[in-house]
Amino acid sequence: MKCVIGGGHLRVFGRAIHAIARISDEFWFDPVEKGLALRSVNSSRSACAYIFFSSMFFQHYCWTAGSKSCQREKQLPLPCKLIIKSVLPVFRCVNMLERNVEKCNIYTNINDRHITFQLICKHGIVKTHNLTFQECDPLQAVFAKHMCPNVLKLQSRLLTDIMIHFPMSQEEVTLAVTPMKVCFKSYTEEDTDFSKAMHTEIQLNPDEFDYFQVGVDSEVTFCLKELRGLLAFSEATSTPVSIHFDRSGKPIAFSIEDMVLEASFILATLSDIENETASEQPPRFSQGQDSKSEKTSVDRDSNSEAIASRKPQWNGNSQNTELVAPRSPLAKQEIKIIPKISNKDTTGTEGTTITETDDYTMLEARPTHFDYHKSKLLHTGIGFCTWCITCVVSYLYKYCIFQFHSLFFGAVSFKEKDAINHILHSLATASDTEEDSVNMQRSQVL
Amino acid sequence: MRFRAKIVDLACLNHFSRVVNTVARLAKTCTLRLTADKLYFILSDKVANGGVSVWCELCQGNFFDEFQMEGVAAEHNEIYLELVPENLSRALKTAQNAKTVKIKLTNKHCPCLTVAVELPSLSSSSRIVTHDIPVGVIPRRLWNDFREPGVPDFDVSIYLPVLKTMKSVVERMKNLSNCIVIEANLSGEMNLKIETDLVSVTTHFKDLGNPPWASDDECQSSAQGRDLESMAEARIDIKKLLQLLAGQQVNPTKALCNSWTAQLCCMNVKCFAVQIIYRTCLEPLSRMKGASQVVVYVTIRTGV
Amino acid sequence: MPLSTQPPASGERYVLTASLDNARHLSSLLRAVHFQDHATCFATANGIKVTVEDAKCLQANAFIQAEIFQEFAVQEESVMFRINLAVLLDCLTIFGSSSLPGTSTALRMCYRGYGYPLMLFLEEGGVVTVCKINTQEPEELLDFDFCSTNVVNKIILQSEGLREAFAELDMTSEVLQITMSPNKPYFRLSTFGNAGSAHLDYPRDSDLMEAFHCNQTQTNRYKISLLKPSTKALALSCKVSIRTDTRGFLSLQYMIRNEDGQICFVEYYCCPDEDVTEADL
């Protein structure tokens, strides 16, 4: 992979790196034919970022490993996993970059596992950063934005103006919408001392938005940290921000898009007892003995299309392979590739995330069931998830499938057959073959 | 118990937030006392030595366009609330270009002082930001803890120098020592001193001026009949002094006239406290109601 | 208590007296060498040299020549004392380190000799501060024996070109490697940190390069922790001269111009990192 970023675009690229840094300690450089994607997923799998720079963004862009002969051999480019801490210094002072740097060359050297960032600066100074990377396929979330009943589009400036009312210490905010109004409010965990915490609420009129579509009244709570990063980035590109969301417990996506780039930050939302409705929890049954889990599993409809799974099922490697599947044909046979490279990886791929969520875990394998009227009627009132659960459960299983494929050619290739069986055994759509996996994925998205 | 108040005038709002900021820098929690005419921010630190107490009194008419309150009973028409002034300060900070600010006592999940800010928006209707600041309602039996401090018997009262200079001097001295000695006399001279094994530093200020005594003052100030040249001396915690100085806006805006006075309060020979009085007032021009003076009394008791 | 009345009564004898219209001229130079709390002051009729050392591997000298002062008198051939630099700096900047334009702190400095404190009288806007800073026994200073005849390579750069580089040094790297060569890469700064390596190359024809005299390729490593303090001097300076001698010792000379256009120098000497084997280079 080799690309050249011109001075003017460097600020945008730098801001993108800073925004990605809000998500996790690591991120992926994922070159594809149409451009370069930056991806990141945090360790608890509650936030995921995707920033895509089309080849038009660059002065020069070549996605394959090197020469044309490589292209003939269909050698695929390497996605590389980088430590954000090592890349940030390259783009440390974003405003200085614009002034001092004429262009930036980025290229990978597969032989010695290095990625080079070369900044051609004023006065003929050349800064060369050689960083080591891990060759490892990225995790990515597939989120069916177009299925969201609620869509807001607003100028990033307006969103920034809203967020300044919350102190920097505010970790989570709640977005509440009805067709008549939009409200952002501070979220405080139940166990925090109410006598200390100030509660802030901002009410907005729908006509402040560039686009306003509320299909269902909802209240979603999400983390501010990641959003603040996206806001700084969107201000550099001066593009409006679109917000796609559903009910509580289902992910919210903040995205921006212009001619040469697109970005989406998908954040898990908190689901709570009041807002949890039956349609969000398609009938499920518990396989555990835990009382909480029992309580949460609604067995009035023993439809076996959905499962509720519990911690015993989500340990170890089965977890890994369920979450991720290698894309590269070369890696197809290497079942153990994921655990191997994830030794130093985020805890999620190690399965600990799920363990964290343990008893509270409620999983759904049949995620799209958008009958909201029915959902109100079927309100069970006992769905309960903690933050962690939401992160994992709703994120992974309701809407998102971690896979190794690019968004554009959304095929899933589940690798470890046993694991797949293990996890999906009660799913009507569960299958051993890749083909069926693809279908399954589609059926979820559509 | 009811309370609701409204500020429309931006100058009044800024002035009010400045006062709240001052209080917030001095106290983590404080008591807000509301009466029909006045608001008080009170901090009474019970620590005998080295403690700080604050008494700040505001006439509601100078700030609020509407002000309604109803105490627990007709004969005790007052409300005492405990609050974190930082919260109020933060709420007012987001109201800088507000059309109106309403402050009311509400009962949400707990008793709250609700600050509702009406901001201009891109649409025809305003953007409304509300901040619910949790407060504690202080029962009547504890009200006596928040009595107005008697005008202390002081030996020397002196206007403080340009705050920027004083702040800078105290800041450097803080790097060198933990406590500072303030000396002042009735000839407008004040010295700030530190002394350690490594270094001794004395800064001499002169021609500061001494405030005139109010003739109707009942207090028998020890200052009367005192030798003009002789210095009264107090040793206080340098951090507490700096906290007070650092919290202030060093370059006051034109609309404000600020003055600072220090009073060294002595008992026999030994000083027991330095009282620093911060007067700030909005220029009368900006408002028909006349100059709205706010006086903040900060008392820093001397260490052992 | 105005300045004129307070300072040395005529009867007292001071071995060193100096006065300065703007104490900042002194404090900013001292700040450029303030990486350790203790400094040795050495005064002769030519001026004052303030020396700070670290780990027997680094020495920084600030030279304040007599001309900088409005009044400067040394009664003995040389006067030497050790002083706490942090305290001295706090005293010199008692009225603030960034005074408004048009205001400046006047300084009078007196020292009576061995065992006596250093006296400072500072005045700004009619406010007077008197400081008495205790002095200590001077310690023997390192002699780096860096002489210009042994210099192999020398580069003079506009400081601007080095400021960003030093600000961005990868501090996870233990060393800063400096390559100077008559051929490519001419002048290269390299770090080897946790994340990987970074190189910064300056071409010899860069407009920042004021002089380029490199006779042979030399690559030396210096402890980055030792060089980092020189950033303070770099920040104030307009030009920097980078020299290495046959032993690989490094001399960094910073030219510092004060607000009145007077020129002073701050100099850093640093030993090369000895743990380097040839193979490493």
Short mmCIF file of N, CA, C and O in Angstrom, two decimals, chain A residues 325-407:
data_model
loop_
_atom_site.label_atom_id
_atom_site.label_comp_id
_atom_site.label_asym_id
_atom_site.label_seq_id
_atom_site.Cartn_x
_atom_site.Cartn_y
_atom_site.Cartn_z
N ALA A 325 -13.97 -13.53 11.82
CA ALA A 325 -13.62 -14.59 10.89
C ALA A 325 -12.68 -13.98 9.87
O ALA A 325 -12.89 -12.88 9.41
N PRO A 326 -11.63 -14.66 9.54
CA PRO A 326 -10.65 -14.07 8.63
C PRO A 326 -11.21 -13.94 7.22
O PRO A 326 -12.00 -14.77 6.78
N ARG A 327 -10.82 -12.90 6.59
CA ARG A 327 -11.31 -12.66 5.25
C ARG A 327 -10.41 -13.28 4.20
O ARG A 327 -10.85 -13.82 3.22
N SER A 328 -9.14 -13.13 4.47
CA SER A 328 -8.18 -13.55 3.45
C SER A 328 -8.32 -15.03 3.13
O SER A 328 -8.36 -15.87 4.02
N PRO A 329 -8.38 -15.36 1.86
CA PRO A 329 -8.47 -16.77 1.49
C PRO A 329 -7.28 -17.54 2.03
O PRO A 329 -7.38 -18.71 2.36
N LEU A 330 -6.15 -16.86 2.09
CA LEU A 330 -4.95 -17.53 2.57
C LEU A 330 -5.11 -17.96 4.01
O LEU A 330 -4.59 -18.96 4.44
N ALA A 331 -5.83 -17.18 4.71
CA ALA A 331 -5.95 -17.44 6.14
C ALA A 331 -7.10 -18.39 6.44
O ALA A 331 -7.34 -18.74 7.56
N LYS A 332 -7.79 -18.76 5.40
CA LYS A 332 -9.01 -19.53 5.60
C LYS A 332 -8.84 -20.76 6.48
O LYS A 332 -9.67 -21.06 7.31
N GLN A 333 -7.75 -21.45 6.24
CA GLN A 333 -7.59 -22.69 6.96
C GLN A 333 -7.06 -22.47 8.37
O GLN A 333 -7.08 -23.36 9.19
N GLU A 334 -6.56 -21.30 8.58
CA GLU A 334 -5.91 -21.06 9.87
C GLU A 334 -6.92 -20.66 10.93
O GLU A 334 -7.15 -19.49 11.19
N ILE A 335 -7.47 -21.65 11.50
CA ILE A 335 -8.53 -21.36 12.45
C ILE A 335 -8.03 -20.61 13.67
O ILE A 335 -8.69 -19.76 14.21
N LYS A 336 -6.82 -20.94 14.04
CA LYS A 336 -6.32 -20.36 15.28
C LYS A 336 -5.73 -18.95 15.11
O LYS A 336 -5.20 -18.40 16.03
N ILE A 337 -5.85 -18.44 13.95
CA ILE A 337 -5.21 -17.15 13.70
C ILE A 337 -5.70 -16.08 14.66
O ILE A 337 -4.93 -15.26 15.13
N ILE A 338 -6.93 -16.11 15.00
CA ILE A 338 -7.46 -15.03 15.82
C ILE A 338 -6.87 -15.02 17.23
O ILE A 338 -6.29 -14.03 17.64
N PRO A 339 -6.95 -16.17 17.90
CA PRO A 339 -6.36 -16.17 19.24
C PRO A 339 -4.89 -15.80 19.21
O PRO A 339 -4.41 -15.10 20.09
N LYS A 340 -4.20 -16.25 18.18
CA LYS A 340 -2.77 -16.01 18.13
C LYS A 340 -2.47 -14.52 18.11
O LYS A 340 -1.72 -14.02 18.93
N ILE A 341 -3.09 -13.84 17.21
CA ILE A 341 -2.74 -12.43 17.12
C ILE A 341 -3.43 -11.60 18.18
O ILE A 341 -3.09 -10.47 18.38
N SER A 342 -4.38 -12.22 18.83
CA SER A 342 -5.06 -11.39 19.82
C SER A 342 -4.50 -11.60 21.21
O SER A 342 -5.11 -11.25 22.19
N ASN A 343 -3.33 -12.19 21.27
CA ASN A 343 -2.73 -12.33 22.59
C ASN A 343 -2.61 -11.01 23.30
O ASN A 343 -2.89 -10.88 24.47
N LYS A 344 -2.19 -10.04 22.51
CA LYS A 344 -2.05 -8.70 23.09
C LYS A 344 -3.26 -7.86 22.70
O LYS A 344 -3.26 -6.67 22.78
N ASP A 345 -4.23 -8.56 22.24
CA ASP A 345 -5.37 -7.87 21.66
C ASP A 345 -6.31 -7.39 22.76
O ASP A 345 -6.15 -7.64 23.94
N THR A 346 -7.30 -6.71 22.31
CA THR A 346 -8.32 -6.24 23.23
C THR A 346 -8.97 -7.43 23.89
O THR A 346 -8.98 -8.52 23.35
N THR A 347 -9.53 -7.19 25.01
CA THR A 347 -10.07 -8.29 25.79
C THR A 347 -11.23 -8.96 25.09
O THR A 347 -11.49 -10.12 25.31
N GLY A 348 -11.89 -8.23 24.28
CA GLY A 348 -13.08 -8.76 23.64
C GLY A 348 -12.83 -10.04 22.87
O GLY A 348 -13.56 -11.01 23.01
N THR A 349 -11.79 -10.03 22.09
CA THR A 349 -11.54 -11.22 21.29
C THR A 349 -11.09 -12.37 22.16
O THR A 349 -11.13 -13.51 21.76
N GLU A 350 -10.66 -12.06 23.34
CA GLU A 350 -10.27 -13.11 24.25
C GLU A 350 -11.49 -13.68 24.99
O GLU A 350 -11.38 -14.60 25.74
N GLY A 351 -12.55 -13.05 24.78
CA GLY A 351 -13.76 -13.58 25.38
C GLY A 351 -14.09 -12.99 26.73
O GLY A 351 -15.12 -13.27 27.30
N THR A 352 -13.23 -12.16 27.24
CA THR A 352 -13.46 -11.64 28.57
C THR A 352 -14.64 -10.69 28.64
O THR A 352 -15.27 -10.54 29.66
N THR A 353 -14.88 -10.04 27.55
CA THR A 353 -15.99 -9.10 27.55
C THR A 353 -17.27 -9.80 27.93
O THR A 353 -18.05 -9.33 28.74
N ILE A 354 -17.41 -10.92 27.32
CA ILE A 354 -18.63 -11.64 27.58
C ILE A 354 -18.66 -12.08 29.02
O ILE A 354 -19.68 -12.02 29.69
N THR A 355 -17.52 -12.48 29.50
CA THR A 355 -17.47 -12.90 30.88
C THR A 355 -17.87 -11.75 31.79
O THR A 355 -18.56 -11.94 32.78
N GLU A 356 -17.42 -10.58 31.41
CA GLU A 356 -17.80 -9.41 32.22
C GLU A 356 -19.31 -9.29 32.29
O GLU A 356 -19.88 -8.98 33.32
N THR A 357 -19.90 -9.49 31.17
CA THR A 357 -21.34 -9.27 31.16
C THR A 357 -22.06 -10.40 31.87
O THR A 357 -23.19 -10.25 32.29
N ASP A 358 -21.42 -11.45 31.98
CA ASP A 358 -21.89 -12.72 32.56
C ASP A 358 -23.40 -12.86 32.70
O ASP A 358 -24.12 -12.90 31.71
N ASP A 359 -23.87 -12.90 33.91
CA ASP A 359 -25.25 -13.31 34.12
C ASP A 359 -26.27 -12.43 33.39
O ASP A 359 -27.36 -12.86 33.11
N TYR A 360 -25.88 -11.21 33.18
CA TYR A 360 -26.87 -10.31 32.62
C TYR A 360 -27.08 -10.53 31.14
O TYR A 360 -27.95 -9.94 30.55
N THR A 361 -26.22 -11.34 30.61
CA THR A 361 -26.25 -11.47 29.17
C THR A 361 -27.57 -12.00 28.64
O THR A 361 -28.10 -12.99 29.09
N MET A 362 -28.05 -11.31 27.69
CA MET A 362 -29.23 -11.76 26.98
C MET A 362 -28.89 -11.62 25.52
O MET A 362 -28.54 -10.55 25.08
N LEU A 363 -28.98 -12.65 24.83
CA LEU A 363 -28.58 -12.55 23.44
C LEU A 363 -29.73 -12.84 22.52
O LEU A 363 -30.59 -13.66 22.80
N GLU A 364 -29.69 -12.17 21.45
CA GLU A 364 -30.71 -12.42 20.45
C GLU A 364 -30.02 -12.73 19.15
O GLU A 364 -29.08 -12.05 18.77
N ALA A 365 -30.47 -13.67 18.51
CA ALA A 365 -29.87 -13.98 17.23
C ALA A 365 -30.79 -13.55 16.09
O ALA A 365 -30.46 -13.70 14.93
N ARG A 366 -31.92 -13.11 16.42
CA ARG A 366 -32.82 -12.67 15.36
C ARG A 366 -33.10 -11.20 15.56
O ARG A 366 -33.98 -10.80 16.29
N PRO A 367 -32.30 -10.43 14.96
CA PRO A 367 -32.26 -9.04 15.38
C PRO A 367 -33.29 -8.11 14.75
O PRO A 367 -33.59 -7.09 15.33
N THR A 368 -33.77 -8.37 13.61
CA THR A 368 -34.60 -7.35 12.99
C THR A 368 -36.06 -7.72 13.04
O THR A 368 -36.53 -8.62 12.36
N HIS A 369 -36.71 -7.03 13.81
CA HIS A 369 -38.12 -7.29 14.01
C HIS A 369 -38.74 -5.95 14.32
O HIS A 369 -38.88 -5.55 15.46
N PHE A 370 -39.06 -5.26 13.27
CA PHE A 370 -39.39 -3.85 13.47
C PHE A 370 -40.88 -3.58 13.57
O PHE A 370 -41.41 -2.71 12.92
N ASP A 371 -41.52 -4.34 14.34
CA ASP A 371 -42.95 -4.10 14.49
C ASP A 371 -43.19 -3.34 15.79
O ASP A 371 -43.34 -3.92 16.85
N TYR A 372 -43.17 -2.06 15.65
CA TYR A 372 -43.14 -1.26 16.88
C TYR A 372 -44.47 -1.20 17.60
O TYR A 372 -44.52 -1.07 18.81
N HIS A 373 -45.54 -1.25 16.83
CA HIS A 373 -46.84 -1.19 17.50
C HIS A 373 -47.05 -2.45 18.33
O HIS A 373 -47.43 -2.39 19.47
N LYS A 374 -46.68 -3.50 17.66
CA LYS A 374 -46.80 -4.77 18.35
C LYS A 374 -45.92 -4.77 19.60
O LYS A 374 -46.30 -5.24 20.65
N SER A 375 -44.80 -4.18 19.42
CA SER A 375 -43.84 -4.20 20.52
C SER A 375 -44.43 -3.54 21.76
O SER A 375 -44.19 -3.98 22.87
N LYS A 376 -45.18 -2.53 21.55
CA LYS A 376 -45.75 -1.86 22.71
C LYS A 376 -46.76 -2.77 23.39
O LYS A 376 -46.85 -2.82 24.60
N LEU A 377 -47.50 -3.46 22.58
CA LEU A 377 -48.49 -4.35 23.15
C LEU A 377 -47.84 -5.48 23.92
O LEU A 377 -48.34 -5.92 24.94
N LEU A 378 -46.72 -5.90 23.39
CA LEU A 378 -46.08 -7.05 24.00
C LEU A 378 -45.09 -6.68 25.10
O LEU A 378 -44.30 -7.49 25.52
N HIS A 379 -45.15 -5.45 25.46
CA HIS A 379 -44.19 -4.96 26.45
C HIS A 379 -44.08 -5.90 27.64
O HIS A 379 -45.06 -6.20 28.30
N THR A 380 -42.91 -6.34 27.87
CA THR A 380 -42.75 -7.30 28.96
C THR A 380 -42.30 -6.64 30.24
O THR A 380 -42.60 -7.10 31.32
N GLY A 381 -41.59 -5.60 30.06
CA GLY A 381 -41.17 -4.86 31.26
C GLY A 381 -40.13 -5.55 32.09
O GLY A 381 -39.78 -5.09 33.16
N ILE A 382 -39.60 -6.61 31.61
CA ILE A 382 -38.59 -7.24 32.44
C ILE A 382 -37.25 -7.34 31.76
O ILE A 382 -36.31 -7.87 32.30
N GLY A 383 -37.18 -6.83 30.60
CA GLY A 383 -35.87 -6.83 29.95
C GLY A 383 -34.94 -5.96 30.75
O GLY A 383 -35.30 -4.88 31.18
N PHE A 384 -33.79 -6.45 30.99
CA PHE A 384 -32.85 -5.63 31.74
C PHE A 384 -31.44 -5.90 31.26
O PHE A 384 -31.02 -7.04 31.17
N CYS A 385 -30.79 -4.87 30.95
CA CYS A 385 -29.40 -5.03 30.58
C CYS A 385 -28.58 -3.98 31.27
O CYS A 385 -29.03 -2.87 31.46
N THR A 386 -27.39 -4.32 31.61
CA THR A 386 -26.48 -3.29 32.07
C THR A 386 -25.79 -2.74 30.86
O THR A 386 -25.95 -3.23 29.75
N TRP A 387 -24.99 -1.76 31.10
CA TRP A 387 -24.25 -1.10 30.03
C TRP A 387 -23.43 -2.12 29.25
O TRP A 387 -23.45 -2.20 28.05
N CYS A 388 -22.74 -2.95 29.99
CA CYS A 388 -21.86 -3.91 29.35
C CYS A 388 -22.60 -4.84 28.43
O CYS A 388 -22.16 -5.16 27.35
N ILE A 389 -23.72 -5.24 28.92
CA ILE A 389 -24.48 -6.16 28.11
C ILE A 389 -24.84 -5.52 26.81
O ILE A 389 -24.72 -6.11 25.77
N THR A 390 -25.29 -4.32 26.96
CA THR A 390 -25.72 -3.64 25.77
C THR A 390 -24.59 -3.64 24.78
O THR A 390 -24.78 -3.89 23.60
N CYS A 391 -23.44 -3.32 25.34
CA CYS A 391 -22.30 -3.24 24.46
C CYS A 391 -22.20 -4.50 23.65
O CYS A 391 -22.07 -4.48 22.45
N VAL A 392 -22.23 -5.56 24.37
CA VAL A 392 -21.95 -6.80 23.69
C VAL A 392 -23.19 -7.31 23.00
O VAL A 392 -23.21 -7.53 21.81
N VAL A 393 -24.21 -7.40 23.77
CA VAL A 393 -25.38 -8.07 23.26
C VAL A 393 -25.98 -7.36 22.08
O VAL A 393 -25.97 -7.84 20.97
N SER A 394 -26.42 -6.17 22.36
CA SER A 394 -27.17 -5.53 21.31
C SER A 394 -26.26 -5.29 20.14
O SER A 394 -26.62 -5.44 18.99
N TYR A 395 -25.06 -4.97 20.47
CA TYR A 395 -24.13 -4.60 19.45
C TYR A 395 -23.77 -5.77 18.56
O TYR A 395 -23.86 -5.71 17.35
N LEU A 396 -23.38 -6.82 19.19
CA LEU A 396 -22.91 -7.93 18.39
C LEU A 396 -24.04 -8.72 17.77
O LEU A 396 -23.95 -9.16 16.64
N TYR A 397 -25.03 -8.90 18.54
CA TYR A 397 -25.98 -9.91 18.11
C TYR A 397 -27.28 -9.34 17.59
O TYR A 397 -27.99 -9.99 16.88
N LYS A 398 -27.56 -8.18 17.97
CA LYS A 398 -28.80 -7.64 17.45
C LYS A 398 -28.57 -7.07 16.07
O LYS A 398 -29.36 -7.25 15.18
N TYR A 399 -27.50 -6.34 15.94
CA TYR A 399 -27.33 -5.60 14.71
C TYR A 399 -26.03 -5.84 14.00
O TYR A 399 -25.93 -5.61 12.81
N CYS A 400 -25.06 -6.20 14.71
CA CYS A 400 -23.75 -6.16 14.10
C CYS A 400 -23.16 -7.54 14.07
O CYS A 400 -23.29 -8.29 15.01
N ILE A 401 -22.52 -7.78 13.01
CA ILE A 401 -21.77 -9.01 12.96
C ILE A 401 -20.33 -8.63 12.70
O ILE A 401 -20.02 -7.90 11.78
N PHE A 402 -19.49 -9.10 13.55
CA PHE A 402 -18.09 -8.82 13.30
C PHE A 402 -17.62 -9.79 12.24
O PHE A 402 -17.87 -10.98 12.32
N GLN A 403 -16.99 -9.25 11.31
CA GLN A 403 -16.56 -10.08 10.23
C GLN A 403 -15.32 -9.46 9.64
O GLN A 403 -14.93 -8.37 9.99
N PHE A 404 -14.78 -10.21 8.70
CA PHE A 404 -13.53 -9.75 8.15
C PHE A 404 -13.69 -9.08 6.81
O PHE A 404 -12.75 -8.85 6.11
N HIS A 405 -14.86 -8.79 6.46
CA HIS A 405 -15.03 -8.29 5.13
C HIS A 405 -15.29 -6.80 5.11
O HIS A 405 -15.73 -6.23 6.07
N SER A 406 -14.99 -6.21 3.99
CA SER A 406 -15.24 -4.78 3.87
C SER A 406 -16.74 -4.57 3.77
O SER A 406 -17.49 -5.45 3.38
N LEU A 407 -17.15 -3.40 4.09
CA LEU A 407 -18.56 -3.05 4.07
C LEU A 407 -19.17 -3.24 2.69
O LEU A 407 -20.34 -3.47 2.53
#
